[in-house]
Amino acid sequence: GENVEQHPSTLSVQEGDSAVIKCTYSDSASNYFPWYKQELGKRPQLIIDIRSNVGEKKDQRIAVTLNKTAKHFSLHITETQPEDSAVYFCAATEAGTALIFGKGTTLSVSS
Amino acid sequence: EAGVAQSPRYKIIEKRQSVAFWCNPISGHATLYWYQQILGQGPKLLIQFQNNGVVDDSQLPKDRFSAERLKGVDSTLKIQPAKLEDSAVYLCASSPSQTVNTEAFFGQGTRLTVV
């Protein structure tokens, strides 16, 4: 089955800096890669996703890149703000199967 | 659009007791998932339903956990008997498509503490 590795487990940045979180996956059949943000005590919420037919996707300050050959994908947050502080999870899946999540990255943005 | 509803929000039980969680997915969503999220970890899939059929329950500890989705809508997850290591947040999620991966919408979760 699919296995998703995520790093770093914690990331501290200054407000305005960029943050990068990286994930690798094991199953070459996976074709959908979402990123979820989970604030303390709240539900995970989708912030961006990418499919295997696309190499990069951007939405304002966040972007995701995918390298299918190397089986890794990354989340990039630019101009970080204190409200970006949360736990971020990457996930991978193929059609019809459930999301398999990484262990999460705790991002702390200090002002 | 109403979100995924779960109840209860919190539950404290003693080990060896039983407990049940309830989930009402977003209307029309064919796929329903139960995940277990232990503190400091990512959600771990317990079971996936497609309508009222089980797609994947390979990670469900079947000696103590059971789940059902009657009429392809609401779902319940039961633990009997509970162990200390079952302390976690149990997240229910749903997604609309049966064949194409799309966003999974999560409920608020049920925080279970086993003492």
JSON list of C-alpha atoms in Angstrom, two decimals:
[
{"chain": "A", "resi": 1, "resn": "GLY", "atom": "CA", "xyz": [0.00, 0.00, 0.00]},
{"chain": "A", "resi": 2, "resn": "GLU", "atom": "CA", "xyz": [0.85, 3.68, -0.15]},
{"chain": "A", "resi": 3, "resn": "ASN", "atom": "CA", "xyz": [3.31, 5.20, 2.34]},
{"chain": "A", "resi": 4, "resn": "VAL", "atom": "CA", "xyz": [3.80, 8.96, 2.68]},
{"chain": "A", "resi": 5, "resn": "GLU", "atom": "CA", "xyz": [6.81, 10.48, 4.39]},
{"chain": "A", "resi": 6, "resn": "GLN", "atom": "CA", "xyz": [6.74, 14.16, 5.38]},
{"chain": "A", "resi": 7, "resn": "HIS", "atom": "CA", "xyz": [9.45, 16.48, 6.64]},
{"chain": "A", "resi": 8, "resn": "PRO", "atom": "CA", "xyz": [10.34, 18.49, 8.54]},
{"chain": "A", "resi": 9, "resn": "SER", "atom": "CA", "xyz": [8.16, 17.64, 11.53]},
{"chain": "A", "resi": 10, "resn": "THR", "atom": "CA", "xyz": [8.50, 21.19, 12.87]},
{"chain": "A", "resi": 11, "resn": "LEU", "atom": "CA", "xyz": [9.32, 24.43, 11.08]},
{"chain": "A", "resi": 12, "resn": "SER", "atom": "CA", "xyz": [9.77, 27.87, 12.61]},
{"chain": "A", "resi": 13, "resn": "VAL", "atom": "CA", "xyz": [10.00, 30.97, 10.43]},
{"chain": "A", "resi": 14, "resn": "GLN", "atom": "CA", "xyz": [9.82, 34.70, 10.84]},
{"chain": "A", "resi": 15, "resn": "GLU", "atom": "CA", "xyz": [6.81, 36.56, 9.48]},
{"chain": "A", "resi": 16, "resn": "GLY", "atom": "CA", "xyz": [7.38, 37.36, 5.83]},
{"chain": "A", "resi": 17, "resn": "ASP", "atom": "CA", "xyz": [9.76, 34.45, 5.22]},
{"chain": "A", "resi": 18, "resn": "SER", "atom": "CA", "xyz": [8.96, 31.48, 2.99]},
{"chain": "A", "resi": 19, "resn": "ALA", "atom": "CA", "xyz": [8.21, 27.98, 4.27]},
{"chain": "A", "resi": 20, "resn": "VAL", "atom": "CA", "xyz": [8.69, 24.72, 2.38]},
{"chain": "A", "resi": 21, "resn": "ILE", "atom": "CA", "xyz": [7.35, 21.31, 3.41]},
{"chain": "A", "resi": 22, "resn": "LYS", "atom": "CA", "xyz": [8.30, 18.19, 1.49]},
{"chain": "A", "resi": 23, "resn": "CYS", "atom": "CA", "xyz": [6.64, 14.82, 1.06]},
{"chain": "A", "resi": 24, "resn": "THR", "atom": "CA", "xyz": [7.56, 11.60, -0.69]},
{"chain": "A", "resi": 25, "resn": "TYR", "atom": "CA", "xyz": [5.21, 8.79, -1.66]},
{"chain": "A", "resi": 26, "resn": "SER", "atom": "CA", "xyz": [5.82, 5.16, -2.50]},
{"chain": "A", "resi": 27, "resn": "ASP", "atom": "CA", "xyz": [3.02, 4.08, -4.85]},
{"chain": "A", "resi": 28, "resn": "SER", "atom": "CA", "xyz": [3.58, 5.18, -8.45]},
{"chain": "A", "resi": 29, "resn": "ALA", "atom": "CA", "xyz": [-0.16, 4.69, -9.08]},
{"chain": "A", "resi": 30, "resn": "SER", "atom": "CA", "xyz": [-1.03, 7.63, -6.81]},
{"chain": "A", "resi": 31, "resn": "ASN", "atom": "CA", "xyz": [-2.39, 10.52, -8.83]},
{"chain": "A", "resi": 32, "resn": "TYR", "atom": "CA", "xyz": [-3.93, 12.99, -6.38]},
{"chain": "A", "resi": 33, "resn": "PHE", "atom": "CA", "xyz": [-1.96, 14.94, -3.81]},
{"chain": "A", "resi": 34, "resn": "PRO", "atom": "CA", "xyz": [-3.83, 17.30, -1.45]},
{"chain": "A", "resi": 35, "resn": "TRP", "atom": "CA", "xyz": [-2.49, 19.42, 1.36]},
{"chain": "A", "resi": 36, "resn": "TYR", "atom": "CA", "xyz": [-4.53, 19.99, 4.51]},
{"chain": "A", "resi": 37, "resn": "LYS", "atom": "CA", "xyz": [-4.15, 22.60, 7.23]},
{"chain": "A", "resi": 38, "resn": "GLN", "atom": "CA", "xyz": [-5.26, 21.77, 10.75]},
{"chain": "A", "resi": 39, "resn": "GLU", "atom": "CA", "xyz": [-5.46, 24.45, 13.41]},
{"chain": "A", "resi": 40, "resn": "LEU", "atom": "CA", "xyz": [-5.44, 23.41, 17.05]},
{"chain": "A", "resi": 41, "resn": "GLY", "atom": "CA", "xyz": [-8.61, 21.58, 17.98]},
{"chain": "A", "resi": 42, "resn": "LYS", "atom": "CA", "xyz": [-10.14, 21.99, 14.54]},
{"chain": "A", "resi": 43, "resn": "ARG", "atom": "CA", "xyz": [-10.83, 19.79, 11.55]},
{"chain": "A", "resi": 44, "resn": "PRO", "atom": "CA", "xyz": [-8.31, 19.35, 8.71]},
{"chain": "A", "resi": 45, "resn": "GLN", "atom": "CA", "xyz": [-9.18, 21.62, 5.80]},
{"chain": "A", "resi": 46, "resn": "LEU", "atom": "CA", "xyz": [-7.95, 21.44, 2.23]},
{"chain": "A", "resi": 47, "resn": "ILE", "atom": "CA", "xyz": [-5.73, 24.34, 1.21]},
{"chain": "A", "resi": 48, "resn": "ILE", "atom": "CA", "xyz": [-4.47, 23.18, -2.18]},
{"chain": "A", "resi": 49, "resn": "ASP", "atom": "CA", "xyz": [-4.26, 20.00, -4.24]},
{"chain": "A", "resi": 50, "resn": "ILE", "atom": "CA", "xyz": [-2.51, 18.80, -7.37]},
{"chain": "A", "resi": 51, "resn": "ARG", "atom": "CA", "xyz": [-3.09, 15.95, -9.79]},
{"chain": "A", "resi": 52, "resn": "SER", "atom": "CA", "xyz": [-0.43, 13.89, -11.49]},
{"chain": "A", "resi": 53, "resn": "ASN", "atom": "CA", "xyz": [-0.97, 15.50, -14.90]},
{"chain": "A", "resi": 54, "resn": "VAL", "atom": "CA", "xyz": [0.20, 18.87, -13.52]},
{"chain": "A", "resi": 55, "resn": "GLY", "atom": "CA", "xyz": [3.66, 19.83, -12.31]},
{"chain": "A", "resi": 56, "resn": "GLU", "atom": "CA", "xyz": [2.84, 22.94, -10.36]},
{"chain": "A", "resi": 57, "resn": "LYS", "atom": "CA", "xyz": [-0.19, 24.77, -9.02]},
{"chain": "A", "resi": 58, "resn": "LYS", "atom": "CA", "xyz": [-0.42, 28.13, -7.33]},
{"chain": "A", "resi": 59, "resn": "ASP", "atom": "CA", "xyz": [-3.08, 29.89, -5.27]},
{"chain": "A", "resi": 60, "resn": "GLN", "atom": "CA", "xyz": [-2.07, 33.32, -4.01]},
{"chain": "A", "resi": 61, "resn": "ARG", "atom": "CA", "xyz": [0.67, 32.75, -1.40]},
{"chain": "A", "resi": 62, "resn": "ILE", "atom": "CA", "xyz": [0.68, 28.98, -1.58]},
{"chain": "A", "resi": 63, "resn": "ALA", "atom": "CA", "xyz": [1.99, 26.67, -4.30]},
{"chain": "A", "resi": 64, "resn": "VAL", "atom": "CA", "xyz": [2.51, 22.98, -4.71]},
{"chain": "A", "resi": 65, "resn": "THR", "atom": "CA", "xyz": [5.02, 21.26, -6.98]},
{"chain": "A", "resi": 66, "resn": "LEU", "atom": "CA", "xyz": [5.02, 17.61, -8.03]},
{"chain": "A", "resi": 67, "resn": "ASN", "atom": "CA", "xyz": [7.86, 15.48, -9.36]},
{"chain": "A", "resi": 68, "resn": "LYS", "atom": "CA", "xyz": [6.33, 12.18, -10.47]},
{"chain": "A", "resi": 69, "resn": "THR", "atom": "CA", "xyz": [9.65, 10.65, -11.46]},
{"chain": "A", "resi": 70, "resn": "ALA", "atom": "CA", "xyz": [11.13, 11.19, -8.03]},
{"chain": "A", "resi": 71, "resn": "LYS", "atom": "CA", "xyz": [7.76, 10.62, -6.31]},
{"chain": "A", "resi": 72, "resn": "HIS", "atom": "CA", "xyz": [7.88, 13.73, -4.24]},
{"chain": "A", "resi": 73, "resn": "PHE", "atom": "CA", "xyz": [5.79, 16.87, -3.86]},
{"chain": "A", "resi": 74, "resn": "SER", "atom": "CA", "xyz": [6.23, 20.06, -1.90]},
{"chain": "A", "resi": 75, "resn": "LEU", "atom": "CA", "xyz": [4.19, 22.85, -0.38]},
{"chain": "A", "resi": 76, "resn": "HIS", "atom": "CA", "xyz": [5.54, 26.38, -0.62]},
{"chain": "A", "resi": 77, "resn": "ILE", "atom": "CA", "xyz": [4.13, 29.25, 1.43]},
{"chain": "A", "resi": 78, "resn": "THR", "atom": "CA", "xyz": [5.47, 32.71, 0.67]},
{"chain": "A", "resi": 79, "resn": "GLU", "atom": "CA", "xyz": [5.21, 35.86, 2.77]},
{"chain": "A", "resi": 80, "resn": "THR", "atom": "CA", "xyz": [4.18, 33.85, 5.81]},
{"chain": "A", "resi": 81, "resn": "GLN", "atom": "CA", "xyz": [1.83, 35.41, 8.35]},
{"chain": "A", "resi": 82, "resn": "PRO", "atom": "CA", "xyz": [1.09, 34.47, 11.98]},
{"chain": "A", "resi": 83, "resn": "GLU", "atom": "CA", "xyz": [-2.27, 33.01, 10.90]},
{"chain": "A", "resi": 84, "resn": "ASP", "atom": "CA", "xyz": [-0.36, 30.46, 8.80]},
{"chain": "A", "resi": 85, "resn": "SER", "atom": "CA", "xyz": [0.72, 28.82, 12.06]},
{"chain": "A", "resi": 86, "resn": "ALA", "atom": "CA", "xyz": [-0.86, 25.35, 12.11]},
{"chain": "A", "resi": 87, "resn": "VAL", "atom": "CA", "xyz": [-0.14, 21.72, 11.37]},
{"chain": "A", "resi": 88, "resn": "TYR", "atom": "CA", "xyz": [0.09, 20.88, 7.67]},
{"chain": "A", "resi": 89, "resn": "PHE", "atom": "CA", "xyz": [-0.51, 17.40, 6.29]},
{"chain": "A", "resi": 90, "resn": "CYS", "atom": "CA", "xyz": [0.28, 16.08, 2.86]},
{"chain": "A", "resi": 91, "resn": "ALA", "atom": "CA", "xyz": [-1.58, 13.10, 1.46]},
{"chain": "A", "resi": 92, "resn": "ALA", "atom": "CA", "xyz": [-1.54, 10.85, -1.57]},
{"chain": "A", "resi": 93, "resn": "THR", "atom": "CA", "xyz": [-4.04, 8.55, -3.20]},
{"chain": "A", "resi": 94, "resn": "GLU", "atom": "CA", "xyz": [-5.12, 6.91, -6.44]},
{"chain": "A", "resi": 95, "resn": "ALA", "atom": "CA", "xyz": [-8.64, 6.87, -7.82]},
{"chain": "A", "resi": 96, "resn": "GLY", "atom": "CA", "xyz": [-11.14, 5.07, -5.62]},
{"chain": "A", "resi": 97, "resn": "THR", "atom": "CA", "xyz": [-8.86, 4.71, -2.62]},
{"chain": "A", "resi": 98, "resn": "ALA", "atom": "CA", "xyz": [-8.60, 6.66, 0.61]},
{"chain": "A", "resi": 99, "resn": "LEU", "atom": "CA", "xyz": [-6.16, 9.46, 1.35]},
{"chain": "A", "resi": 100, "resn": "ILE", "atom": "CA", "xyz": [-2.96, 8.30, 3.04]},
{"chain": "A", "resi": 101, "resn": "PHE", "atom": "CA", "xyz": [-1.51, 11.08, 5.16]},
{"chain": "A", "resi": 102, "resn": "GLY", "atom": "CA", "xyz": [1.97, 12.07, 6.22]},
{"chain": "A", "resi": 103, "resn": "LYS", "atom": "CA", "xyz": [2.72, 12.62, 9.89]},
{"chain": "A", "resi": 104, "resn": "GLY", "atom": "CA", "xyz": [2.38, 16.38, 9.67]},
{"chain": "A", "resi": 105, "resn": "THR", "atom": "CA", "xyz": [4.51, 19.50, 9.96]},
{"chain": "A", "resi": 106, "resn": "THR", "atom": "CA", "xyz": [3.95, 22.01, 12.73]},
{"chain": "A", "resi": 107, "resn": "LEU", "atom": "CA", "xyz": [4.58, 25.45, 11.27]},
{"chain": "A", "resi": 108, "resn": "SER", "atom": "CA", "xyz": [5.18, 28.35, 13.65]},
{"chain": "A", "resi": 109, "resn": "VAL", "atom": "CA", "xyz": [5.31, 31.87, 12.25]},
{"chain": "A", "resi": 110, "resn": "SER", "atom": "CA", "xyz": [6.60, 34.47, 14.67]},
{"chain": "A", "resi": 111, "resn": "SER", "atom": "CA", "xyz": [6.04, 38.17, 14.24]},
{"chain": "B", "resi": 1, "resn": "GLU", "atom": "CA", "xyz": [-23.79, 23.47, 2.19]},
{"chain": "B", "resi": 2, "resn": "ALA", "atom": "CA", "xyz": [-23.93, 21.72, 5.55]},
{"chain": "B", "resi": 3, "resn": "GLY", "atom": "CA", "xyz": [-20.69, 20.06, 6.59]},
{"chain": "B", "resi": 4, "resn": "VAL", "atom": "CA", "xyz": [-19.92, 16.63, 7.97]},
{"chain": "B", "resi": 5, "resn": "ALA", "atom": "CA", "xyz": [-21.58, 16.24, 11.35]},
{"chain": "B", "resi": 6, "resn": "GLN", "atom": "CA", "xyz": [-20.15, 14.09, 14.12]},
{"chain": "B", "resi": 7, "resn": "SER", "atom": "CA", "xyz": [-21.23, 13.34, 17.65]},
{"chain": "B", "resi": 8, "resn": "PRO", "atom": "CA", "xyz": [-20.37, 13.32, 20.41]},
{"chain": "B", "resi": 9, "resn": "ARG", "atom": "CA", "xyz": [-17.54, 15.88, 20.39]},
{"chain": "B", "resi": 10, "resn": "TYR", "atom": "CA", "xyz": [-15.91, 14.44, 23.49]},
{"chain": "B", "resi": 11, "resn": "LYS", "atom": "CA", "xyz": [-16.11, 11.12, 25.30]},
{"chain": "B", "resi": 12, "resn": "ILE", "atom": "CA", "xyz": [-14.31, 9.78, 28.34]},
{"chain": "B", "resi": 13, "resn": "ILE", "atom": "CA", "xyz": [-14.63, 6.09, 29.17]},
{"chain": "B", "resi": 14, "resn": "GLU", "atom": "CA", "xyz": [-12.83, 3.52, 31.23]},
{"chain": "B", "resi": 15, "resn": "LYS", "atom": "CA", "xyz": [-10.82, 0.78, 29.57]},
{"chain": "B", "resi": 16, "resn": "ARG", "atom": "CA", "xyz": [-12.84, -2.28, 28.63]},
{"chain": "B", "resi": 17, "resn": "GLN", "atom": "CA", "xyz": [-15.99, -0.19, 28.22]},
{"chain": "B", "resi": 18, "resn": "SER", "atom": "CA", "xyz": [-17.67, 0.26, 24.86]},
{"chain": "B", "resi": 19, "resn": "VAL", "atom": "CA", "xyz": [-18.28, 3.46, 22.91]},
{"chain": "B", "resi": 20, "resn": "ALA", "atom": "CA", "xyz": [-19.98, 4.48, 19.67]},
{"chain": "B", "resi": 21, "resn": "PHE", "atom": "CA", "xyz": [-19.46, 7.45, 17.39]},
{"chain": "B", "resi": 22, "resn": "TRP", "atom": "CA", "xyz": [-21.90, 8.78, 14.84]},
{"chain": "B", "resi": 23, "resn": "CYS", "atom": "CA", "xyz": [-21.29, 10.54, 11.52]},
{"chain": "B", "resi": 24, "resn": "ASN", "atom": "CA", "xyz": [-23.63, 12.23, 9.06]},
{"chain": "B", "resi": 25, "resn": "PRO", "atom": "CA", "xyz": [-21.80, 13.02, 5.80]},
{"chain": "B", "resi": 26, "resn": "ILE", "atom": "CA", "xyz": [-22.50, 15.81, 3.38]},
{"chain": "B", "resi": 27, "resn": "SER", "atom": "CA", "xyz": [-25.69, 15.09, 1.49]},
{"chain": "B", "resi": 28, "resn": "GLY", "atom": "CA", "xyz": [-25.07, 13.17, -1.72]},
{"chain": "B", "resi": 29, "resn": "HIS", "atom": "CA", "xyz": [-21.52, 12.14, -0.90]},
{"chain": "B", "resi": 30, "resn": "ALA", "atom": "CA", "xyz": [-21.00, 8.53, -1.91]},
{"chain": "B", "resi": 31, "resn": "THR", "atom": "CA", "xyz": [-17.76, 7.92, -0.06]},
{"chain": "B", "resi": 32, "resn": "LEU", "atom": "CA", "xyz": [-17.33, 7.98, 3.71]},
{"chain": "B", "resi": 33, "resn": "TYR", "atom": "CA", "xyz": [-14.15, 7.47, 5.72]},
{"chain": "B", "resi": 34, "resn": "TRP", "atom": "CA", "xyz": [-13.30, 6.98, 9.35]},
{"chain": "B", "resi": 35, "resn": "TYR", "atom": "CA", "xyz": [-9.83, 8.07, 10.41]},
{"chain": "B", "resi": 36, "resn": "GLN", "atom": "CA", "xyz": [-8.05, 7.78, 13.75]},
{"chain": "B", "resi": 37, "resn": "GLN", "atom": "CA", "xyz": [-5.76, 10.68, 14.67]},
{"chain": "B", "resi": 38, "resn": "ILE", "atom": "CA", "xyz": [-3.49, 10.09, 17.62]},
{"chain": "B", "resi": 39, "resn": "LEU", "atom": "CA", "xyz": [-2.04, 13.24, 19.18]},
{"chain": "B", "resi": 40, "resn": "GLY", "atom": "CA", "xyz": [0.88, 14.54, 17.12]},
{"chain": "B", "resi": 41, "resn": "GLN", "atom": "CA", "xyz": [0.27, 12.23, 14.16]},
{"chain": "B", "resi": 42, "resn": "GLY", "atom": "CA", "xyz": [-1.50, 12.32, 10.83]},
{"chain": "B", "resi": 43, "resn": "PRO", "atom": "CA", "xyz": [-4.94, 10.80, 10.32]},
{"chain": "B", "resi": 44, "resn": "LYS", "atom": "CA", "xyz": [-4.79, 7.04, 9.86]},
{"chain": "B", "resi": 45, "resn": "LEU", "atom": "CA", "xyz": [-7.50, 5.36, 7.79]},
{"chain": "B", "resi": 46, "resn": "LEU", "atom": "CA", "xyz": [-9.68, 2.87, 9.65]},
{"chain": "B", "resi": 47, "resn": "ILE", "atom": "CA", "xyz": [-12.37, 2.14, 7.06]},
{"chain": "B", "resi": 48, "resn": "GLN", "atom": "CA", "xyz": [-13.69, 3.43, 3.74]},
{"chain": "B", "resi": 49, "resn": "PHE", "atom": "CA", "xyz": [-17.28, 2.99, 2.56]},
{"chain": "B", "resi": 50, "resn": "GLN", "atom": "CA", "xyz": [-18.62, 3.47, -0.95]},
{"chain": "B", "resi": 51, "resn": "ASN", "atom": "CA", "xyz": [-22.36, 4.00, -0.48]},
{"chain": "B", "resi": 52, "resn": "ASN", "atom": "CA", "xyz": [-23.12, 1.24, 2.05]},
{"chain": "B", "resi": 53, "resn": "GLY", "atom": "CA", "xyz": [-20.38, -1.17, 0.96]},
{"chain": "B", "resi": 54, "resn": "VAL", "atom": "CA", "xyz": [-16.93, -1.50, 2.52]},
{"chain": "B", "resi": 55, "resn": "VAL", "atom": "CA", "xyz": [-14.07, -0.64, 0.16]},
{"chain": "B", "resi": 56, "resn": "ASP", "atom": "CA", "xyz": [-11.13, -0.87, 2.55]},
{"chain": "B", "resi": 57, "resn": "ASP", "atom": "CA", "xyz": [-11.08, -2.02, 6.17]},
{"chain": "B", "resi": 58, "resn": "SER", "atom": "CA", "xyz": [-7.58, -3.47, 6.15]},
{"chain": "B", "resi": 59, "resn": "GLN", "atom": "CA", "xyz": [-6.43, -1.15, 8.99]},
{"chain": "B", "resi": 60, "resn": "LEU", "atom": "CA", "xyz": [-9.49, -1.66, 11.20]},
{"chain": "B", "resi": 61, "resn": "PRO", "atom": "CA", "xyz": [-8.72, -3.71, 14.35]},
{"chain": "B", "resi": 62, "resn": "LYS", "atom": "CA", "xyz": [-11.65, -6.01, 13.81]},
{"chain": "B", "resi": 63, "resn": "ASP", "atom": "CA", "xyz": [-11.36, -7.75, 17.15]},
{"chain": "B", "resi": 64, "resn": "ARG", "atom": "CA", "xyz": [-12.57, -4.58, 18.84]},
{"chain": "B", "resi": 65, "resn": "PHE", "atom": "CA", "xyz": [-13.66, -2.06, 16.19]},
{"chain": "B", "resi": 66, "resn": "SER", "atom": "CA", "xyz": [-16.73, -2.28, 13.99]},
{"chain": "B", "resi": 67, "resn": "ALA", "atom": "CA", "xyz": [-18.39, 0.15, 11.62]},
{"chain": "B", "resi": 68, "resn": "GLU", "atom": "CA", "xyz": [-21.49, 0.26, 9.53]},
{"chain": "B", "resi": 69, "resn": "ARG", "atom": "CA", "xyz": [-23.12, 2.61, 7.07]},
{"chain": "B", "resi": 70, "resn": "LEU", "atom": "CA", "xyz": [-26.79, 1.84, 6.83]},
{"chain": "B", "resi": 71, "resn": "LYS", "atom": "CA", "xyz": [-28.66, 2.95, 3.70]},
{"chain": "B", "resi": 72, "resn": "GLY", "atom": "CA", "xyz": [-25.48, 4.54, 2.40]},
{"chain": "B", "resi": 73, "resn": "VAL", "atom": "CA", "xyz": [-25.86, 7.69, 4.51]},
{"chain": "B", "resi": 74, "resn": "ASP", "atom": "CA", "xyz": [-25.07, 7.88, 8.24]},
{"chain": "B", "resi": 75, "resn": "SER", "atom": "CA", "xyz": [-22.35, 5.78, 9.77]},
{"chain": "B", "resi": 76, "resn": "THR", "atom": "CA", "xyz": [-21.43, 4.54, 13.22]},
{"chain": "B", "resi": 77, "resn": "LEU", "atom": "CA", "xyz": [-18.07, 3.40, 14.52]},
{"chain": "B", "resi": 78, "resn": "LYS", "atom": "CA", "xyz": [-17.96, 1.25, 17.63]},
{"chain": "B", "resi": 79, "resn": "ILE", "atom": "CA", "xyz": [-15.15, 0.19, 19.92]},
{"chain": "B", "resi": 80, "resn": "GLN", "atom": "CA", "xyz": [-15.69, -2.75, 22.27]},
{"chain": "B", "resi": 81, "resn": "PRO", "atom": "CA", "xyz": [-13.80, -3.18, 24.53]},
{"chain": "B", "resi": 82, "resn": "ALA", "atom": "CA", "xyz": [-11.74, 0.00, 24.55]},
{"chain": "B", "resi": 83, "resn": "LYS", "atom": "CA", "xyz": [-8.04, 0.05, 25.37]},
{"chain": "B", "resi": 84, "resn": "LEU", "atom": "CA", "xyz": [-5.89, 2.91, 26.62]},
{"chain": "B", "resi": 85, "resn": "GLU", "atom": "CA", "xyz": [-4.19, 3.16, 23.21]},
{"chain": "B", "resi": 86, "resn": "ASP", "atom": "CA", "xyz": [-7.54, 3.93, 21.58]},
{"chain": "B", "resi": 87, "resn": "SER", "atom": "CA", "xyz": [-7.35, 7.44, 23.01]},
{"chain": "B", "resi": 88, "resn": "ALA", "atom": "CA", "xyz": [-7.42, 9.64, 19.91]},
{"chain": "B", "resi": 89, "resn": "VAL", "atom": "CA", "xyz": [-9.59, 11.89, 17.79]},
{"chain": "B", "resi": 90, "resn": "TYR", "atom": "CA", "xyz": [-11.87, 9.95, 15.47]},
{"chain": "B", "resi": 91, "resn": "LEU", "atom": "CA", "xyz": [-12.48, 11.87, 12.28]},
{"chain": "B", "resi": 92, "resn": "CYS", "atom": "CA", "xyz": [-15.22, 11.16, 9.80]},
{"chain": "B", "resi": 93, "resn": "ALA", "atom": "CA", "xyz": [-14.83, 12.47, 6.25]},
{"chain": "B", "resi": 94, "resn": "SER", "atom": "CA", "xyz": [-16.85, 12.27, 3.07]},
{"chain": "B", "resi": 95, "resn": "SER", "atom": "CA", "xyz": [-16.24, 12.93, -0.61]},
{"chain": "B", "resi": 96, "resn": "PRO", "atom": "CA", "xyz": [-18.63, 13.13, -3.53]},
{"chain": "B", "resi": 97, "resn": "SER", "atom": "CA", "xyz": [-17.10, 10.90, -6.17]},
{"chain": "B", "resi": 98, "resn": "GLN", "atom": "CA", "xyz": [-16.79, 7.15, -6.35]},
{"chain": "B", "resi": 99, "resn": "THR", "atom": "CA", "xyz": [-14.19, 7.05, -9.06]},
{"chain": "B", "resi": 100, "resn": "VAL", "atom": "CA", "xyz": [-12.32, 10.34, -9.22]},
{"chain": "B", "resi": 101, "resn": "ASN", "atom": "CA", "xyz": [-10.36, 11.58, -6.26]},
{"chain": "B", "resi": 102, "resn": "THR", "atom": "CA", "xyz": [-11.60, 14.89, -4.96]},
{"chain": "B", "resi": 103, "resn": "GLU", "atom": "CA", "xyz": [-11.43, 16.77, -1.72]},
{"chain": "B", "resi": 104, "resn": "ALA", "atom": "CA", "xyz": [-12.36, 14.87, 1.42]},
{"chain": "B", "resi": 105, "resn": "PHE", "atom": "CA", "xyz": [-14.41, 17.01, 3.80]},
{"chain": "B", "resi": 106, "resn": "PHE", "atom": "CA", "xyz": [-13.78, 16.35, 7.46]},
{"chain": "B", "resi": 107, "resn": "GLY", "atom": "CA", "xyz": [-16.05, 16.59, 10.45]},
{"chain": "B", "resi": 108, "resn": "GLN", "atom": "CA", "xyz": [-14.97, 18.19, 13.74]},
{"chain": "B", "resi": 109, "resn": "GLY", "atom": "CA", "xyz": [-14.08, 14.80, 15.16]},
{"chain": "B", "resi": 110, "resn": "THR", "atom": "CA", "xyz": [-14.79, 12.98, 18.40]},
{"chain": "B", "resi": 111, "resn": "ARG", "atom": "CA", "xyz": [-12.06, 13.19, 21.01]},
{"chain": "B", "resi": 112, "resn": "LEU", "atom": "CA", "xyz": [-11.97, 9.89, 22.91]},
{"chain": "B", "resi": 113, "resn": "THR", "atom": "CA", "xyz": [-10.10, 9.54, 26.17]},
{"chain": "B", "resi": 114, "resn": "VAL", "atom": "CA", "xyz": [-9.78, 6.05, 27.64]},
{"chain": "B", "resi": 115, "resn": "VAL", "atom": "CA", "xyz": [-8.74, 6.00, 31.31]}
]
